Amino acid sequence: MIGMDSIGTRVVPGPLAQPLKYGVYTGVELDLQTDDAVSAAARLGLEPPRFCGQCGRRMVVQIVPDGWGARCSRHGTIDSVELGRR
């Protein structure tokens, strides 16, 4: 569940918690990822994240008619509702 930190910033728990260490669309460390590695559809928000931003592991993604859900075996689950994308 999304909460607020002490300065009023939205806090997303789990695989997409900030700061991200890995690209959520590539699984590559952000320091090594090139700008053109992410597809245009992902940049437009049309693709769900496929990799955990904390550990880079491939997540189990379930697409539903009104959004998506993703689960990392180490860092838990995230749903598009939590990001306001539903």
mmCIF file of N, CA, C and O in Angstrom:
data_model
loop_
_atom_site.group_PDB
_atom_site.id
_atom_site.type_symbol
_atom_site.label_atom_id
_atom_site.label_comp_id
_atom_site.label_asym_id
_atom_site.label_seq_id
_atom_site.Cartn_x
_atom_site.Cartn_y
_atom_site.Cartn_z
ATOM 1 N N MET A 1 0.836 -1.174 0.000
ATOM 2 C CA MET A 1 0.000 0.000 0.000
ATOM 3 C C MET A 1 0.880 1.237 0.000
ATOM 4 O O MET A 1 1.868 1.319 0.702
ATOM 5 N N ILE A 2 0.519 2.217 -0.778
ATOM 6 C CA ILE A 2 1.276 3.454 -0.861
ATOM 7 C C ILE A 2 1.018 4.288 0.378
ATOM 8 O O ILE A 2 -0.094 4.393 0.861
ATOM 9 N N GLY A 3 2.071 4.874 0.884
ATOM 10 C CA GLY A 3 1.955 5.766 2.022
ATOM 11 C C GLY A 3 2.681 7.066 1.720
ATOM 12 O O GLY A 3 3.084 7.316 0.597
ATOM 13 N N MET A 4 2.837 7.884 2.734
ATOM 14 C CA MET A 4 3.547 9.146 2.596
ATOM 15 C C MET A 4 4.714 9.144 3.575
ATOM 16 O O MET A 4 4.583 8.660 4.688
ATOM 17 N N ASP A 5 5.853 9.693 3.136
ATOM 18 C CA ASP A 5 6.976 9.799 4.055
ATOM 19 C C ASP A 5 6.868 11.100 4.852
ATOM 20 O O ASP A 5 5.884 11.826 4.754
ATOM 21 N N SER A 6 7.873 11.420 5.637
ATOM 22 C CA SER A 6 7.811 12.570 6.536
ATOM 23 C C SER A 6 7.755 13.915 5.819
ATOM 24 O O SER A 6 7.315 14.907 6.386
ATOM 25 N N ILE A 7 8.168 13.962 4.545
ATOM 26 C CA ILE A 7 8.121 15.233 3.810
ATOM 27 C C ILE A 7 6.988 15.272 2.792
ATOM 28 O O ILE A 7 6.925 16.147 1.952
ATOM 29 N N GLY A 8 6.079 14.302 2.861
ATOM 30 C CA GLY A 8 4.900 14.323 2.010
ATOM 31 C C GLY A 8 5.065 13.698 0.637
ATOM 32 O O GLY A 8 4.228 13.870 -0.230
ATOM 33 N N THR A 9 6.132 12.947 0.415
ATOM 34 C CA THR A 9 6.359 12.275 -0.860
ATOM 35 C C THR A 9 5.688 10.910 -0.829
ATOM 36 O O THR A 9 5.731 10.224 0.184
ATOM 37 N N ARG A 10 5.070 10.533 -1.968
ATOM 38 C CA ARG A 10 4.447 9.209 -2.038
ATOM 39 C C ARG A 10 5.513 8.133 -1.955
ATOM 40 O O ARG A 10 6.547 8.225 -2.607
ATOM 41 N N VAL A 11 5.255 7.106 -1.161
ATOM 42 C CA VAL A 11 6.193 5.999 -0.979
ATOM 43 C C VAL A 11 5.551 4.742 -1.546
ATOM 44 O O VAL A 11 4.486 4.330 -1.100
ATOM 45 N N VAL A 12 6.193 4.150 -2.563
ATOM 46 C CA VAL A 12 5.719 2.911 -3.170
ATOM 47 C C VAL A 12 6.559 1.772 -2.608
ATOM 48 O O VAL A 12 7.772 1.759 -2.782
ATOM 49 N N PRO A 13 5.962 0.808 -1.913
ATOM 50 C CA PRO A 13 6.721 -0.282 -1.327
ATOM 51 C C PRO A 13 7.072 -1.349 -2.358
ATOM 52 O O PRO A 13 6.517 -1.372 -3.452
ATOM 53 N N GLY A 14 7.966 -2.240 -1.980
ATOM 54 C CA GLY A 14 8.220 -3.425 -2.784
ATOM 55 C C GLY A 14 9.148 -3.236 -3.949
ATOM 56 O O GLY A 14 10.109 -2.483 -3.887
ATOM 57 N N PRO A 15 8.866 -3.934 -5.062
ATOM 58 C CA PRO A 15 9.781 -3.996 -6.201
ATOM 59 C C PRO A 15 10.087 -2.647 -6.843
ATOM 60 O O PRO A 15 11.119 -2.480 -7.459
ATOM 61 N N LEU A 16 9.201 -1.666 -6.702
ATOM 62 C CA LEU A 16 9.412 -0.371 -7.334
ATOM 63 C C LEU A 16 9.731 0.727 -6.338
ATOM 64 O O LEU A 16 9.627 1.908 -6.637
ATOM 65 N N ALA A 17 10.144 0.327 -5.122
ATOM 66 C CA ALA A 17 10.497 1.312 -4.091
ATOM 67 C C ALA A 17 11.720 2.107 -4.534
ATOM 68 O O ALA A 17 12.606 1.600 -5.213
ATOM 69 N N GLN A 18 11.741 3.347 -4.150
ATOM 70 C CA GLN A 18 12.860 4.218 -4.500
ATOM 71 C C GLN A 18 13.938 4.088 -3.449
ATOM 72 O O GLN A 18 13.633 3.882 -2.289
ATOM 73 N N PRO A 19 15.187 4.214 -3.733
ATOM 74 C CA PRO A 19 15.735 4.414 -5.070
ATOM 75 C C PRO A 19 15.851 3.090 -5.822
ATOM 76 O O PRO A 19 16.170 2.058 -5.231
ATOM 77 N N LEU A 20 15.587 3.133 -7.105
ATOM 78 C CA LEU A 20 15.717 1.943 -7.943
ATOM 79 C C LEU A 20 17.188 1.688 -8.238
ATOM 80 O O LEU A 20 17.954 2.623 -8.457
ATOM 81 N N LYS A 21 17.575 0.424 -8.263
ATOM 82 C CA LYS A 21 18.946 0.046 -8.582
ATOM 83 C C LYS A 21 19.049 -0.562 -9.973
ATOM 84 O O LYS A 21 20.091 -0.518 -10.597
ATOM 85 N N TYR A 22 17.935 -1.144 -10.443
ATOM 86 C CA TYR A 22 17.900 -1.823 -11.741
ATOM 87 C C TYR A 22 16.761 -1.264 -12.582
ATOM 88 O O TYR A 22 15.747 -0.817 -12.055
ATOM 89 N N GLY A 23 16.918 -1.329 -13.901
ATOM 90 C CA GLY A 23 15.863 -0.898 -14.797
ATOM 91 C C GLY A 23 14.689 -1.854 -14.725
ATOM 92 O O GLY A 23 14.876 -3.070 -14.817
ATOM 93 N N VAL A 24 13.475 -1.332 -14.556
ATOM 94 C CA VAL A 24 12.305 -2.189 -14.409
ATOM 95 C C VAL A 24 11.833 -2.779 -15.735
ATOM 96 O O VAL A 24 11.012 -3.684 -15.754
ATOM 97 N N TYR A 25 12.349 -2.286 -16.851
ATOM 98 C CA TYR A 25 11.996 -2.829 -18.162
ATOM 99 C C TYR A 25 13.111 -3.659 -18.775
ATOM 100 O O TYR A 25 12.890 -4.395 -19.714
ATOM 101 N N THR A 26 14.332 -3.545 -18.227
ATOM 102 C CA THR A 26 15.476 -4.261 -18.797
ATOM 103 C C THR A 26 16.153 -5.210 -17.818
ATOM 104 O O THR A 26 16.782 -6.170 -18.240
ATOM 105 N N GLY A 27 16.110 -4.924 -16.532
ATOM 106 C CA GLY A 27 16.802 -5.727 -15.536
ATOM 107 C C GLY A 27 18.275 -5.406 -15.435
ATOM 108 O O GLY A 27 19.010 -6.040 -14.689
ATOM 109 N N VAL A 28 18.729 -4.390 -16.140
ATOM 110 C CA VAL A 28 20.133 -3.982 -16.153
ATOM 111 C C VAL A 28 20.336 -2.910 -15.090
ATOM 112 O O VAL A 28 19.454 -2.082 -14.850
ATOM 113 N N GLU A 29 21.512 -2.895 -14.449
ATOM 114 C CA GLU A 29 21.810 -1.853 -13.476
ATOM 115 C C GLU A 29 21.633 -0.493 -14.136
ATOM 116 O O GLU A 29 22.034 -0.284 -15.279
ATOM 117 N N LEU A 30 21.015 0.443 -13.420
ATOM 118 C CA LEU A 30 20.723 1.752 -13.994
ATOM 119 C C LEU A 30 21.982 2.485 -14.442
ATOM 120 O O LEU A 30 21.959 3.232 -15.414
ATOM 121 N N ASP A 31 23.104 2.267 -13.753
ATOM 122 C CA ASP A 31 24.362 2.907 -14.150
ATOM 123 C C ASP A 31 24.845 2.415 -15.507
ATOM 124 O O ASP A 31 25.545 3.137 -16.215
ATOM 125 N N LEU A 32 24.483 1.185 -15.882
ATOM 126 C CA LEU A 32 24.949 0.583 -17.123
ATOM 127 C C LEU A 32 23.915 0.641 -18.247
ATOM 128 O O LEU A 32 24.234 0.356 -19.391
ATOM 129 N N GLN A 33 22.687 0.999 -17.926
ATOM 130 C CA GLN A 33 21.604 0.985 -18.911
ATOM 131 C C GLN A 33 21.690 2.203 -19.826
ATOM 132 O O GLN A 33 21.846 3.325 -19.364
ATOM 133 N N THR A 34 21.562 1.984 -21.129
ATOM 134 C CA THR A 34 21.560 3.089 -22.079
ATOM 135 C C THR A 34 20.142 3.627 -22.251
ATOM 136 O O THR A 34 19.163 2.946 -21.958
ATOM 137 N N ASP A 35 20.033 4.844 -22.735
ATOM 138 C CA ASP A 35 18.723 5.477 -22.901
ATOM 139 C C ASP A 35 17.846 4.747 -23.908
ATOM 140 O O ASP A 35 16.639 4.698 -23.767
ATOM 141 N N ASP A 36 18.447 4.171 -24.939
ATOM 142 C CA ASP A 36 17.660 3.493 -25.980
ATOM 143 C C ASP A 36 17.334 2.040 -25.631
ATOM 144 O O ASP A 36 16.690 1.349 -26.409
ATOM 145 N N ALA A 37 17.703 1.586 -24.438
ATOM 146 C CA ALA A 37 17.416 0.203 -24.024
ATOM 147 C C ALA A 37 15.941 -0.001 -23.702
ATOM 148 O O ALA A 37 15.421 -1.105 -23.815
ATOM 149 N N VAL A 38 15.249 1.061 -23.323
ATOM 150 C CA VAL A 38 13.834 0.975 -22.952
ATOM 151 C C VAL A 38 12.994 1.254 -24.196
ATOM 152 O O VAL A 38 13.206 2.254 -24.886
ATOM 153 N N SER A 39 12.039 0.375 -24.476
ATOM 154 C CA SER A 39 11.210 0.526 -25.672
ATOM 155 C C SER A 39 10.327 1.771 -25.585
ATOM 156 O O SER A 39 10.048 2.280 -24.505
ATOM 157 N N ALA A 40 9.868 2.220 -26.735
ATOM 158 C CA ALA A 40 8.998 3.399 -26.789
ATOM 159 C C ALA A 40 7.695 3.145 -26.038
ATOM 160 O O ALA A 40 7.180 4.029 -25.351
ATOM 161 N N ALA A 41 7.149 1.951 -26.157
ATOM 162 C CA ALA A 41 5.900 1.616 -25.461
ATOM 163 C C ALA A 41 6.081 1.702 -23.950
ATOM 164 O O ALA A 41 5.201 2.190 -23.239
ATOM 165 N N ALA A 42 7.216 1.239 -23.444
ATOM 166 C CA ALA A 42 7.477 1.313 -22.002
ATOM 167 C C ALA A 42 7.633 2.765 -21.558
ATOM 168 O O ALA A 42 7.120 3.154 -20.511
ATOM 169 N N ARG A 43 8.326 3.574 -22.357
ATOM 170 C CA ARG A 43 8.482 4.990 -22.010
ATOM 171 C C ARG A 43 7.150 5.724 -21.983
ATOM 172 O O ARG A 43 6.972 6.673 -21.236
ATOM 173 N N LEU A 44 6.196 5.287 -22.797
ATOM 174 C CA LEU A 44 4.869 5.903 -22.828
ATOM 175 C C LEU A 44 3.949 5.376 -21.731
ATOM 176 O O LEU A 44 2.825 5.836 -21.591
ATOM 177 N N GLY A 45 4.415 4.388 -20.964
ATOM 178 C CA GLY A 45 3.614 3.823 -19.885
ATOM 179 C C GLY A 45 2.652 2.750 -20.343
ATOM 180 O O GLY A 45 1.700 2.430 -19.638
ATOM 181 N N LEU A 46 2.884 2.174 -21.527
ATOM 182 C CA LEU A 46 1.996 1.153 -22.065
ATOM 183 C C LEU A 46 2.399 -0.263 -21.683
ATOM 184 O O LEU A 46 1.663 -1.203 -21.959
ATOM 185 N N GLU A 47 3.554 -0.428 -21.074
ATOM 186 C CA GLU A 47 4.052 -1.738 -20.664
ATOM 187 C C GLU A 47 4.188 -1.781 -19.151
ATOM 188 O O GLU A 47 4.594 -0.796 -18.544
ATOM 189 N N PRO A 48 3.873 -2.914 -18.546
ATOM 190 C CA PRO A 48 4.123 -3.034 -17.101
ATOM 191 C C PRO A 48 5.612 -3.296 -16.856
ATOM 192 O O PRO A 48 6.326 -3.743 -17.758
ATOM 193 N N PRO A 49 6.089 -3.020 -15.658
ATOM 194 C CA PRO A 49 7.479 -3.355 -15.344
ATOM 195 C C PRO A 49 7.656 -4.867 -15.358
ATOM 196 O O PRO A 49 6.782 -5.603 -14.911
ATOM 197 N N ARG A 50 8.744 -5.339 -15.896
ATOM 198 C CA ARG A 50 9.008 -6.780 -15.996
ATOM 199 C C ARG A 50 10.089 -7.258 -15.039
ATOM 200 O O ARG A 50 10.219 -8.442 -14.781
ATOM 201 N N PHE A 51 10.893 -6.341 -14.519
ATOM 202 C CA PHE A 51 11.999 -6.687 -13.624
ATOM 203 C C PHE A 51 11.877 -5.892 -12.335
ATOM 204 O O PHE A 51 11.404 -4.759 -12.330
ATOM 205 N N CYS A 52 12.337 -6.475 -11.237
ATOM 206 C CA CYS A 52 12.321 -5.804 -9.936
ATOM 207 C C CYS A 52 13.372 -4.689 -9.946
ATOM 208 O O CYS A 52 14.516 -4.909 -10.342
ATOM 209 N N GLY A 53 12.974 -3.510 -9.517
ATOM 210 C CA GLY A 53 13.893 -2.384 -9.470
ATOM 211 C C GLY A 53 14.899 -2.470 -8.338
ATOM 212 O O GLY A 53 15.877 -1.732 -8.309
ATOM 213 N N GLN A 54 14.693 -3.387 -7.393
ATOM 214 C CA GLN A 54 15.590 -3.533 -6.255
ATOM 215 C C GLN A 54 16.668 -4.589 -6.474
ATOM 216 O O GLN A 54 17.798 -4.408 -6.066
ATOM 217 N N CYS A 55 16.295 -5.710 -7.128
ATOM 218 C CA CYS A 55 17.260 -6.814 -7.280
ATOM 219 C C CYS A 55 17.497 -7.214 -8.743
ATOM 220 O O CYS A 55 18.398 -7.998 -9.017
ATOM 221 N N GLY A 56 16.698 -6.726 -9.668
ATOM 222 C CA GLY A 56 16.884 -7.040 -11.087
ATOM 223 C C GLY A 56 16.313 -8.377 -11.510
ATOM 224 O O GLY A 56 16.437 -8.757 -12.667
ATOM 225 N N ARG A 57 15.671 -9.100 -10.594
ATOM 226 C CA ARG A 57 15.079 -10.400 -10.954
ATOM 227 C C ARG A 57 13.845 -10.196 -11.810
ATOM 228 O O ARG A 57 13.118 -9.229 -11.660
ATOM 229 N N ARG A 58 13.585 -11.158 -12.668
ATOM 230 C CA ARG A 58 12.381 -11.134 -13.496
ATOM 231 C C ARG A 58 11.166 -11.338 -12.591
ATOM 232 O O ARG A 58 11.167 -12.209 -11.728
ATOM 233 N N MET A 59 10.144 -10.510 -12.770
ATOM 234 C CA MET A 59 8.943 -10.619 -11.955
ATOM 235 C C MET A 59 7.864 -11.402 -12.703
ATOM 236 O O MET A 59 7.863 -11.464 -13.928
ATOM 237 N N VAL A 60 6.954 -11.986 -11.953
ATOM 238 C CA VAL A 60 5.773 -12.631 -12.503
ATOM 239 C C VAL A 60 4.762 -11.511 -12.715
ATOM 240 O O VAL A 60 4.382 -10.829 -11.766
ATOM 241 N N VAL A 61 4.345 -11.309 -13.970
ATOM 242 C CA VAL A 61 3.429 -10.215 -14.295
ATOM 243 C C VAL A 61 2.108 -10.802 -14.774
ATOM 244 O O VAL A 61 2.085 -11.680 -15.624
ATOM 245 N N GLN A 62 1.013 -10.295 -14.210
ATOM 246 C CA GLN A 62 -0.330 -10.707 -14.616
ATOM 247 C C GLN A 62 -1.027 -9.486 -15.206
ATOM 248 O O GLN A 62 -1.213 -8.486 -14.527
ATOM 249 N N ILE A 63 -1.394 -9.590 -16.485
ATOM 250 C CA ILE A 63 -2.126 -8.528 -17.155
ATOM 251 C C ILE A 63 -3.615 -8.806 -17.010
ATOM 252 O O ILE A 63 -4.068 -9.911 -17.282
ATOM 253 N N VAL A 64 -4.372 -7.816 -16.579
ATOM 254 C CA VAL A 64 -5.821 -7.927 -16.454
ATOM 255 C C VAL A 64 -6.439 -6.818 -17.311
ATOM 256 O O VAL A 64 -5.738 -5.886 -17.714
ATOM 257 N N PRO A 65 -7.722 -6.907 -17.617
ATOM 258 C CA PRO A 65 -8.331 -5.911 -18.513
ATOM 259 C C PRO A 65 -8.155 -4.455 -18.077
ATOM 260 O O PRO A 65 -8.073 -3.570 -18.923
ATOM 261 N N ASP A 66 -8.086 -4.204 -16.793
ATOM 262 C CA ASP A 66 -7.981 -2.818 -16.348
ATOM 263 C C ASP A 66 -6.648 -2.480 -15.677
ATOM 264 O O ASP A 66 -6.540 -1.513 -14.935
ATOM 265 N N GLY A 67 -5.604 -3.252 -15.931
ATOM 266 C CA GLY A 67 -4.294 -2.950 -15.365
ATOM 267 C C GLY A 67 -3.372 -4.150 -15.340
ATOM 268 O O GLY A 67 -3.441 -5.015 -16.200
ATOM 269 N N TRP A 68 -2.503 -4.211 -14.334
ATOM 270 C CA TRP A 68 -1.556 -5.305 -14.197
ATOM 271 C C TRP A 68 -1.152 -5.451 -12.731
ATOM 272 O O TRP A 68 -1.349 -4.564 -11.922
ATOM 273 N N GLY A 69 -0.564 -6.598 -12.433
ATOM 274 C CA GLY A 69 0.032 -6.872 -11.133
ATOM 275 C C GLY A 69 1.376 -7.546 -11.364
ATOM 276 O O GLY A 69 1.534 -8.291 -12.327
ATOM 277 N N ALA A 70 2.368 -7.255 -10.539
ATOM 278 C CA ALA A 70 3.694 -7.850 -10.692
ATOM 279 C C ALA A 70 4.188 -8.313 -9.326
ATOM 280 O O ALA A 70 3.949 -7.660 -8.316
ATOM 281 N N ARG A 71 4.917 -9.453 -9.320
ATOM 282 C CA ARG A 71 5.405 -10.018 -8.061
ATOM 283 C C ARG A 71 6.859 -10.406 -8.190
ATOM 284 O O ARG A 71 7.250 -11.154 -9.074
ATOM 285 N N CYS A 72 7.673 -9.903 -7.274
ATOM 286 C CA CYS A 72 9.070 -10.309 -7.157
ATOM 287 C C CYS A 72 9.143 -11.330 -6.022
ATOM 288 O O CYS A 72 8.524 -11.144 -4.973
ATOM 289 N N SER A 73 9.894 -12.389 -6.232
ATOM 290 C CA SER A 73 9.991 -13.431 -5.209
ATOM 291 C C SER A 73 10.676 -12.922 -3.938
ATOM 292 O O SER A 73 10.490 -13.488 -2.864
ATOM 293 N N ARG A 74 11.444 -11.848 -4.025
ATOM 294 C CA ARG A 74 12.168 -11.313 -2.862
ATOM 295 C C ARG A 74 11.528 -10.063 -2.265
ATOM 296 O O ARG A 74 11.581 -9.852 -1.063
ATOM 297 N N HIS A 75 10.921 -9.222 -3.107
ATOM 298 C CA HIS A 75 10.474 -7.910 -2.640
ATOM 299 C C HIS A 75 8.969 -7.695 -2.653
ATOM 300 O O HIS A 75 8.501 -6.593 -2.387
ATOM 301 N N GLY A 76 8.212 -8.729 -2.946
ATOM 302 C CA GLY A 76 6.762 -8.620 -2.832
ATOM 303 C C GLY A 76 6.051 -8.222 -4.113
ATOM 304 O O GLY A 76 6.579 -8.389 -5.202
ATOM 305 N N THR A 77 4.841 -7.674 -3.949
ATOM 306 C CA THR A 77 3.994 -7.389 -5.101
ATOM 307 C C THR A 77 3.715 -5.894 -5.239
ATOM 308 O O THR A 77 3.830 -5.131 -4.286
ATOM 309 N N ILE A 78 3.342 -5.531 -6.444
ATOM 310 C CA ILE A 78 2.918 -4.173 -6.768
ATOM 311 C C ILE A 78 1.786 -4.290 -7.776
ATOM 312 O O ILE A 78 1.761 -5.220 -8.575
ATOM 313 N N ASP A 79 0.839 -3.390 -7.694
ATOM 314 C CA ASP A 79 -0.308 -3.404 -8.594
ATOM 315 C C ASP A 79 -0.406 -2.034 -9.262
ATOM 316 O O ASP A 79 -0.040 -1.025 -8.662
ATOM 317 N N SER A 80 -0.922 -2.006 -10.473
ATOM 318 C CA SER A 80 -1.026 -0.734 -11.183
ATOM 319 C C SER A 80 -1.929 0.248 -10.443
ATOM 320 O O SER A 80 -1.768 1.458 -10.590
ATOM 321 N N VAL A 81 -2.842 -0.242 -9.616
ATOM 322 C CA VAL A 81 -3.687 0.653 -8.801
ATOM 323 C C VAL A 81 -2.833 1.491 -7.859
ATOM 324 O O VAL A 81 -3.070 2.668 -7.656
ATOM 325 N N GLU A 82 -1.794 0.877 -7.290
ATOM 326 C CA GLU A 82 -0.927 1.567 -6.350
ATOM 327 C C GLU A 82 -0.151 2.698 -7.009
ATOM 328 O O GLU A 82 0.271 3.630 -6.343
ATOM 329 N N LEU A 83 0.045 2.616 -8.319
ATOM 330 C CA LEU A 83 0.767 3.660 -9.043
ATOM 331 C C LEU A 83 -0.183 4.639 -9.714
ATOM 332 O O LEU A 83 0.258 5.533 -10.429
ATOM 333 N N GLY A 84 -1.467 4.432 -9.536
ATOM 334 C CA GLY A 84 -2.440 5.324 -10.162
ATOM 335 C C GLY A 84 -2.569 5.124 -11.654
ATOM 336 O O GLY A 84 -2.900 6.031 -12.398
ATOM 337 N N ARG A 85 -2.303 3.910 -12.126
ATOM 338 C CA ARG A 85 -2.345 3.625 -13.562
ATOM 339 C C ARG A 85 -3.507 2.733 -13.934
ATOM 340 O O ARG A 85 -3.424 1.966 -14.872
ATOM 341 N N ARG A 86 -4.573 2.778 -13.175
ATOM 342 C CA ARG A 86 -5.741 1.967 -13.494
ATOM 343 C C ARG A 86 -6.946 2.841 -13.591
ATOM 344 O O ARG A 86 -7.126 3.787 -12.940
#
